[in-house]
Coordinates of C-alpha atoms (C1' of nucleotides) in Angstrom, one line a residue:
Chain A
X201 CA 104.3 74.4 132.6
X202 CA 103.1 76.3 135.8
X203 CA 106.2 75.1 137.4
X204 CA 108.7 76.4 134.3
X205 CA 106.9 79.5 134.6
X206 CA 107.6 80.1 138.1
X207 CA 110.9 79.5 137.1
X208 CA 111.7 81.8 134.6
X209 CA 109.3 84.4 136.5
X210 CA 111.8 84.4 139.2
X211 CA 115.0 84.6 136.9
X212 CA 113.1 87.6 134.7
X213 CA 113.7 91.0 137.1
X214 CA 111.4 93.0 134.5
X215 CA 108.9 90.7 134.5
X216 CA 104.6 91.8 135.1
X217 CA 102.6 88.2 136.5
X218 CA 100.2 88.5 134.8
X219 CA 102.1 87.8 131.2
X220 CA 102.9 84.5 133.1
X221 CA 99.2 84.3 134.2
X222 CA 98.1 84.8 130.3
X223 CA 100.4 81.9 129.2
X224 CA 99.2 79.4 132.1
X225 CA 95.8 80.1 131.2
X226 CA 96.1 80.0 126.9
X227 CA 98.5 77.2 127.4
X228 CA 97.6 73.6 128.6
X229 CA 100.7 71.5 128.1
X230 CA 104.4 72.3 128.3
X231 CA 106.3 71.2 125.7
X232 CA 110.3 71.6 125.0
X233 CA 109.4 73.9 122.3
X234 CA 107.0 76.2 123.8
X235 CA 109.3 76.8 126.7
X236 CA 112.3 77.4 124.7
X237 CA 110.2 80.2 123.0
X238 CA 109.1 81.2 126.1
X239 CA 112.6 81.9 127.5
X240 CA 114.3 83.4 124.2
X241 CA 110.6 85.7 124.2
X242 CA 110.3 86.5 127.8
X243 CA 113.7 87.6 128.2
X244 CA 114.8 89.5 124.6
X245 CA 114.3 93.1 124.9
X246 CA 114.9 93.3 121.4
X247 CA 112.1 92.8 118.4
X248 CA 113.2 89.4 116.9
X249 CA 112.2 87.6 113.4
X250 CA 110.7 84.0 113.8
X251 CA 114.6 82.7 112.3
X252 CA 116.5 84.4 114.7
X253 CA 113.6 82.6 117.4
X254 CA 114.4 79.3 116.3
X255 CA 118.2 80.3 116.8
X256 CA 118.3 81.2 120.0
X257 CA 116.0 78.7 121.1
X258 CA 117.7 75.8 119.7
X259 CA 120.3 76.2 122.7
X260 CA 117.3 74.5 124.9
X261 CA 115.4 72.5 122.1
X262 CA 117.9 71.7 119.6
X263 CA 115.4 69.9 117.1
X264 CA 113.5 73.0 117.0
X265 CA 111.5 73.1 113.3
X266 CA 111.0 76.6 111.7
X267 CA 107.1 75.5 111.5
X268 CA 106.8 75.2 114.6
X269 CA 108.1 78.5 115.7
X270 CA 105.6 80.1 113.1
X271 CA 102.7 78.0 115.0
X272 CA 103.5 79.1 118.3
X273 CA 104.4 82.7 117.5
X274 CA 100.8 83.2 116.0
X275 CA 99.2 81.1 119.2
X276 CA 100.8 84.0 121.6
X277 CA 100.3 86.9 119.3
X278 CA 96.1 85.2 119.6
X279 CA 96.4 85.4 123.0
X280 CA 97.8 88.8 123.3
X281 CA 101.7 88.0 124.6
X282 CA 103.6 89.5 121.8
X283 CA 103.6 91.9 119.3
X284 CA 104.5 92.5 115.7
X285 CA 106.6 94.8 115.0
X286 CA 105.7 97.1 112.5
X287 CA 109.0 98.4 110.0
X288 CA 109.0 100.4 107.5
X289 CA 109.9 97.2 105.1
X290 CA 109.8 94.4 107.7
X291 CA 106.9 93.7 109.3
X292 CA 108.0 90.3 110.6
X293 CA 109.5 91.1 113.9
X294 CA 108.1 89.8 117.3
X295 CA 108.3 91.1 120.6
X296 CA 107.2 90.6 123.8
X297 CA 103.9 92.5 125.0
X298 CA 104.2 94.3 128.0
X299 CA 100.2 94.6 129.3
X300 CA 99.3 98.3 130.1
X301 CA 102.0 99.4 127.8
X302 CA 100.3 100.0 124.4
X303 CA 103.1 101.6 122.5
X304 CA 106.6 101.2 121.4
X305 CA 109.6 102.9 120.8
X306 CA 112.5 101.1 118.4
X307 CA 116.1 101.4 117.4
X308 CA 116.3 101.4 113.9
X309 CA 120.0 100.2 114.2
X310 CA 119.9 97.5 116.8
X311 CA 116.0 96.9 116.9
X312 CA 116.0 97.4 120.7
X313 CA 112.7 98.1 121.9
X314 CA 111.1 99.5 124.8
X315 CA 107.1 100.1 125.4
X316 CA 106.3 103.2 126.5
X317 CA 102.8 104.1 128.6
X318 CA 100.9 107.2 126.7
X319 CA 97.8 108.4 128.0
X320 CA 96.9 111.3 125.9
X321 CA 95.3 109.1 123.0
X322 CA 92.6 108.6 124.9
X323 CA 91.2 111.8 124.3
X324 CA 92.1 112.3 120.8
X325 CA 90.5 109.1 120.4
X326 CA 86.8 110.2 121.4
X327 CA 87.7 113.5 119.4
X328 CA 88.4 111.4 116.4
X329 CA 85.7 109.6 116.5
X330 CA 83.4 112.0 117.1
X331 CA 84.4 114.1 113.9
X332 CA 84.8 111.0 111.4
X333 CA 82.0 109.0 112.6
X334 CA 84.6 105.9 112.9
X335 CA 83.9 103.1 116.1
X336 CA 87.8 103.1 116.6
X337 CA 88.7 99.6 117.4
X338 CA 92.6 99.9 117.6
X339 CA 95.5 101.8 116.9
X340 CA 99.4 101.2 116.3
X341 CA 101.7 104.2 117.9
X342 CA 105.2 103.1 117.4
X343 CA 108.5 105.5 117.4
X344 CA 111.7 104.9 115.3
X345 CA 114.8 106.2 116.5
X346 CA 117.9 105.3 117.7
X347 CA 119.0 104.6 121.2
X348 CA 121.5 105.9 122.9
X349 CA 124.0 103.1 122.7
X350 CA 123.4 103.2 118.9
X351 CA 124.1 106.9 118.5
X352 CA 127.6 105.7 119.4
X353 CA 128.4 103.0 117.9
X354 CA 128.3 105.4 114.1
X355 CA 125.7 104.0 111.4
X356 CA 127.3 100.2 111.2
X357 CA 124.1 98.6 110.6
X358 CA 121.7 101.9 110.7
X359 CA 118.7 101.1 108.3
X360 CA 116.8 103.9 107.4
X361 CA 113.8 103.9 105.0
Chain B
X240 CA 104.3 113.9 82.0
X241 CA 103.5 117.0 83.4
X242 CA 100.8 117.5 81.2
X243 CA 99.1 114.6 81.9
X244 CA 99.4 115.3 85.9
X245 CA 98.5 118.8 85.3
X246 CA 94.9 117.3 83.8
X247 CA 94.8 114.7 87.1
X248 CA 95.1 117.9 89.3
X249 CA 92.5 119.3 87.7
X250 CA 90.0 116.6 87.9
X251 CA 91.2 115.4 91.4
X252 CA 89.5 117.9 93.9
X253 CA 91.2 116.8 96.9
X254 CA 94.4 117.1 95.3
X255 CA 97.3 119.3 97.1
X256 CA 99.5 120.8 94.6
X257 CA 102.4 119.6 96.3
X258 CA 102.0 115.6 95.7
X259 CA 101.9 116.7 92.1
X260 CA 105.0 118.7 92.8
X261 CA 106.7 115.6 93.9
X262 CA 105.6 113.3 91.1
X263 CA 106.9 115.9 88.7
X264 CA 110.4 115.9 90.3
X265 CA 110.7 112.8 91.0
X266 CA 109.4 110.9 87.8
X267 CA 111.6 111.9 84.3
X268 CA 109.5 110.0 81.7
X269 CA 105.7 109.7 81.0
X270 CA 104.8 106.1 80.6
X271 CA 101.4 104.3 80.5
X272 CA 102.1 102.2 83.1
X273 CA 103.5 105.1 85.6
X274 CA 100.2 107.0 84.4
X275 CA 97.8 104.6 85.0
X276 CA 99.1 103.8 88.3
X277 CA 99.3 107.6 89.2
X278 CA 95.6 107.9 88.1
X279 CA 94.3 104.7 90.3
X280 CA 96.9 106.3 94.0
X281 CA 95.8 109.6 93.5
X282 CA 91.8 109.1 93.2
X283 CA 91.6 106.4 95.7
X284 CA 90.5 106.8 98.9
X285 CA 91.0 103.7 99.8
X286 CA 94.5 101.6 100.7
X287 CA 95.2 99.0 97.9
X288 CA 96.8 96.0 97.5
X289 CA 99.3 95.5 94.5
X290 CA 97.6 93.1 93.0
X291 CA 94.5 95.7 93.2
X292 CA 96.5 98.5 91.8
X293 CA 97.5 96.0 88.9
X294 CA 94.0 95.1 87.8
X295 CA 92.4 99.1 88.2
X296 CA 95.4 100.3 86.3
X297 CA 94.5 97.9 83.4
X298 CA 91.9 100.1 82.5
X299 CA 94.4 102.5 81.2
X300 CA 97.1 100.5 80.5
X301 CA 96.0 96.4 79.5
X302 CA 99.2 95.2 79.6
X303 CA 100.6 96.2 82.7
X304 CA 102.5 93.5 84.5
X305 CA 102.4 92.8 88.5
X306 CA 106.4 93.0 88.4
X307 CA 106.3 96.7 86.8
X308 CA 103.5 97.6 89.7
X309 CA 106.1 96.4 92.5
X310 CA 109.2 98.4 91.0
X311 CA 106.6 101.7 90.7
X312 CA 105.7 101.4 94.3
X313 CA 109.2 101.2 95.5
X314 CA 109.5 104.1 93.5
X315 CA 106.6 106.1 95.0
X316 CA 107.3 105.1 98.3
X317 CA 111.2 106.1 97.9
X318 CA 109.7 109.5 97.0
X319 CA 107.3 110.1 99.9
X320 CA 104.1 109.6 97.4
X321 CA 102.9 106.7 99.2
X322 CA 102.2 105.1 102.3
X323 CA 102.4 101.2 103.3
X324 CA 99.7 100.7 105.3
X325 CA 100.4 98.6 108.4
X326 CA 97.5 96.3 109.6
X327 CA 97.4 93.4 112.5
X328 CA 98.3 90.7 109.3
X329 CA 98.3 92.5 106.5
X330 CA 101.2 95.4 105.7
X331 CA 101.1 95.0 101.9
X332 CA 98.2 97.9 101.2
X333 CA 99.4 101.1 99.8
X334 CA 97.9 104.5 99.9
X335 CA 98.5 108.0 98.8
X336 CA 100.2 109.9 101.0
X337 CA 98.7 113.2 101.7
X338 CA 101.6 116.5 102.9
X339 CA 101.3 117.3 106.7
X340 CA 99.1 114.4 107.6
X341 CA 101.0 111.8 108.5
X342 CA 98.8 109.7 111.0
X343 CA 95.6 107.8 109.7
X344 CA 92.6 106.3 110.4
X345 CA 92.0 103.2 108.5
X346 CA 88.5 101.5 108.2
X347 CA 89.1 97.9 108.8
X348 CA 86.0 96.4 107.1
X349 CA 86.0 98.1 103.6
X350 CA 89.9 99.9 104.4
X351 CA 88.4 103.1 103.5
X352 CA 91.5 105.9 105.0
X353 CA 91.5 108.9 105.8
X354 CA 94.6 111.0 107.2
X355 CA 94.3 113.1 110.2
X356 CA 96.2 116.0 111.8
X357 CA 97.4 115.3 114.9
X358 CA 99.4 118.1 116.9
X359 CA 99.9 116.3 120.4
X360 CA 102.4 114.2 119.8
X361 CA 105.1 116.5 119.3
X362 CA 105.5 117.0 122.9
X363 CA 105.2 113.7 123.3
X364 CA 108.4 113.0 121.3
X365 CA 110.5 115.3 122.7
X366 CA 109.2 114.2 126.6
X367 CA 109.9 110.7 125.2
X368 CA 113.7 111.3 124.3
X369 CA 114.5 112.9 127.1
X370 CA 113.6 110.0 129.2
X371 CA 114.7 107.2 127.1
X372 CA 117.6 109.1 125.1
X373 CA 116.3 108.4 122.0
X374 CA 117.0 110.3 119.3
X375 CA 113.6 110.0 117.7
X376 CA 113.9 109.4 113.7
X377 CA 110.3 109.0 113.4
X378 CA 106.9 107.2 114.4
X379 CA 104.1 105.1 112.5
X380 CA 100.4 106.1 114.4
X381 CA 96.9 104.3 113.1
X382 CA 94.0 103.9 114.2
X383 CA 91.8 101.5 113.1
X384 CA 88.2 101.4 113.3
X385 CA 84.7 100.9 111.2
X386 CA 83.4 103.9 109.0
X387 CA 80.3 104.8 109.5
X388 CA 79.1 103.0 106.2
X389 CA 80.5 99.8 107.3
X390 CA 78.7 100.1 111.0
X391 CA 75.7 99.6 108.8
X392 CA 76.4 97.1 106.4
X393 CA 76.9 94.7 108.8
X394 CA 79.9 93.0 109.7
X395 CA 79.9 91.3 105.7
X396 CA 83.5 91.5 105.3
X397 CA 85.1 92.3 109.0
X398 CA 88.3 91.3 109.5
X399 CA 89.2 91.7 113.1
X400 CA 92.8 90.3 114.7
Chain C
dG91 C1' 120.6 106.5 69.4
dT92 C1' 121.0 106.1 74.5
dG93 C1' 119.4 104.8 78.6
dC94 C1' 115.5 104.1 81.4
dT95 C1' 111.2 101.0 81.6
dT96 C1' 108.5 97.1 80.7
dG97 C1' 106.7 92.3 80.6
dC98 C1' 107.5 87.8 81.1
dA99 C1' 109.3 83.9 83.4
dA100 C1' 112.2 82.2 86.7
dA101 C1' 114.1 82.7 91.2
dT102 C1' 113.8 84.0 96.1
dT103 C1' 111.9 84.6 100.3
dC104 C1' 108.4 84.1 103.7
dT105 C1' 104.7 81.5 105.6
dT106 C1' 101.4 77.8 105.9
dT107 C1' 99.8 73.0 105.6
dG108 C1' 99.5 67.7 105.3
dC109 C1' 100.8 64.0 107.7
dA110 C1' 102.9 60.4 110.4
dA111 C1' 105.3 60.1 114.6
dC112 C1' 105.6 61.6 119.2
dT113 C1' 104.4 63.8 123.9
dT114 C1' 101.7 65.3 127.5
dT115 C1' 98.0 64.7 130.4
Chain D
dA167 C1' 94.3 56.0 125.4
dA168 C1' 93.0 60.6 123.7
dA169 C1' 94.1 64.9 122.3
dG170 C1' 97.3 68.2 121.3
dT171 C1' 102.1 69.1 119.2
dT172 C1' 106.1 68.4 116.5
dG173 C1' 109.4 68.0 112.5
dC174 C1' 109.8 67.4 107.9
dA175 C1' 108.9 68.2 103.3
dA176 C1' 105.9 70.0 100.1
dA177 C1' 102.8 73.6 98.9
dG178 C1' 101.4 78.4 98.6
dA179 C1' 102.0 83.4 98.7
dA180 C1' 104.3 87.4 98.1
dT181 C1' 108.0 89.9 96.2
dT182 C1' 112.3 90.4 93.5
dT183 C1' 115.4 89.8 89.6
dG184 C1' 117.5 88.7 84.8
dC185 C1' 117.0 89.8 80.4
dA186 C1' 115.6 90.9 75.8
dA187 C1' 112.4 94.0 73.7
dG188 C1' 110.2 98.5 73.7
dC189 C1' 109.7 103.5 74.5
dA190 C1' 110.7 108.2 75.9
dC191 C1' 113.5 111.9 75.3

DNA sequence: GTGCTTGCAAATTCTTTGCAACTTT
DNA sequence: AAAGTTGCAAAGAATTTGCAAGCAC
């Protein structure tokens, strides 16, 4: 595994260590399946349902069972490597997590996503807290909107709520 | 119809006129089922589950079927009444929506949810497309915490990622 | 009466699980 | 060899839909 990883570090430009790091430490054996989700996850810039997963990475493990996508998706989403994607209707969509980058900003046409780095919730945070009483655990920022290549490209697939 | 809202109103004192307003628009005919699913949104305070709707509505209305509570929710939600409430597994909780609050605070021990203001993030939007050329369409902000009632009682029924 | 709504049951869709076979270490 | 993983098929959930009967206007 260590040794695909170093791979596919080197081949992804955009790519932090310590995602790599994450999955050498939460993962102990390299399978054929796990690093065909690896590659299709690692490199999609774009939020992506568990089929279209098991699509794309059947071009590098061609037996690839739906189940199995589904078991490894929620074994990195536990360790903190991706994300779900929260949609107005679908809430099924899986991305990579970018560490340091909590939030996320999504074309509603094409699904392309990018994380974003916000630092102002910090404060409204403590000033939440401190007027509701809440221990705030967590929170979910996410933008919709479309990206400049689908503002072009006219309302072809645009899916609004 | 509008009677019978009119009466809610009155007996709901967090009620803003305007969620009434919308109901009445957007809702022709009075029926038992759309009543007694209006009566259980309107007073909780709390995001629900269908399934929970379904059984507090049978107070009013015995019959009520899980199908009818599914169509009326599409209905709501079409109409702005409602919110799906989006947590780490679970994105099938519905609450009221509540005019000019769009960002919430969500307990995630007894899912007791409030709605907050939140002003900063306009600025935020408008710095964000600029930099990524978005055209922003929208945005989906929670946080997620523990009340201060379920600090107390104990991590019973916690449900942490 | 007309047309929207409902309840039921069946159909779909999405996700999880049991299990025997198979890999990885 | 031991332990963890996989694929398949079956099981479970969650949600949607077809349709005849019922209701609101």
């Amino acid at each position: 595994l260590r040794e695909f990883l170093n791979k596919v570090m080197a081949i992804e430009s955009h790519s932090s260590d310590t995602w790599f790091d994450l999955l050498r430490e939460g993962c102990r054996r390299s399978t054929a399946p796990l690093r065909a989700v690896i590659s299709v996850l690692s490199a999609s810039h774009k939020a992506l349902s568990p089929v279209e997963i098991q699509t794309a990475a059947r071009r590098d493990c061609p037996s690839l069972g739906l189940a199995t996508v589904y078991r490894l998706l929620s074994r990195m989403e536990r360790l903190g490597l991706i994300h779900r994607i929260h949609q107005t209707n679908h809430c099924n969509l899986f991305l990579r997590a970018t560490v340091g980058h909590e939030h996320l900003l999504i074309c509603t046409s094409c699904r392309k996503a990018e994380y974003i780095h916000e630092s102002d919730l910090t404060e409204l945070t403590s000033t939440l807290s401190r007027r509701s009483g809440f221990v705030i655990q967590g929170h979910l920022l996410q933008f919709q909107g479309l990206c400049s290549a689908c503002q072009n490209t006219g309302s072809k697939k645009r899916r609004l709520p």
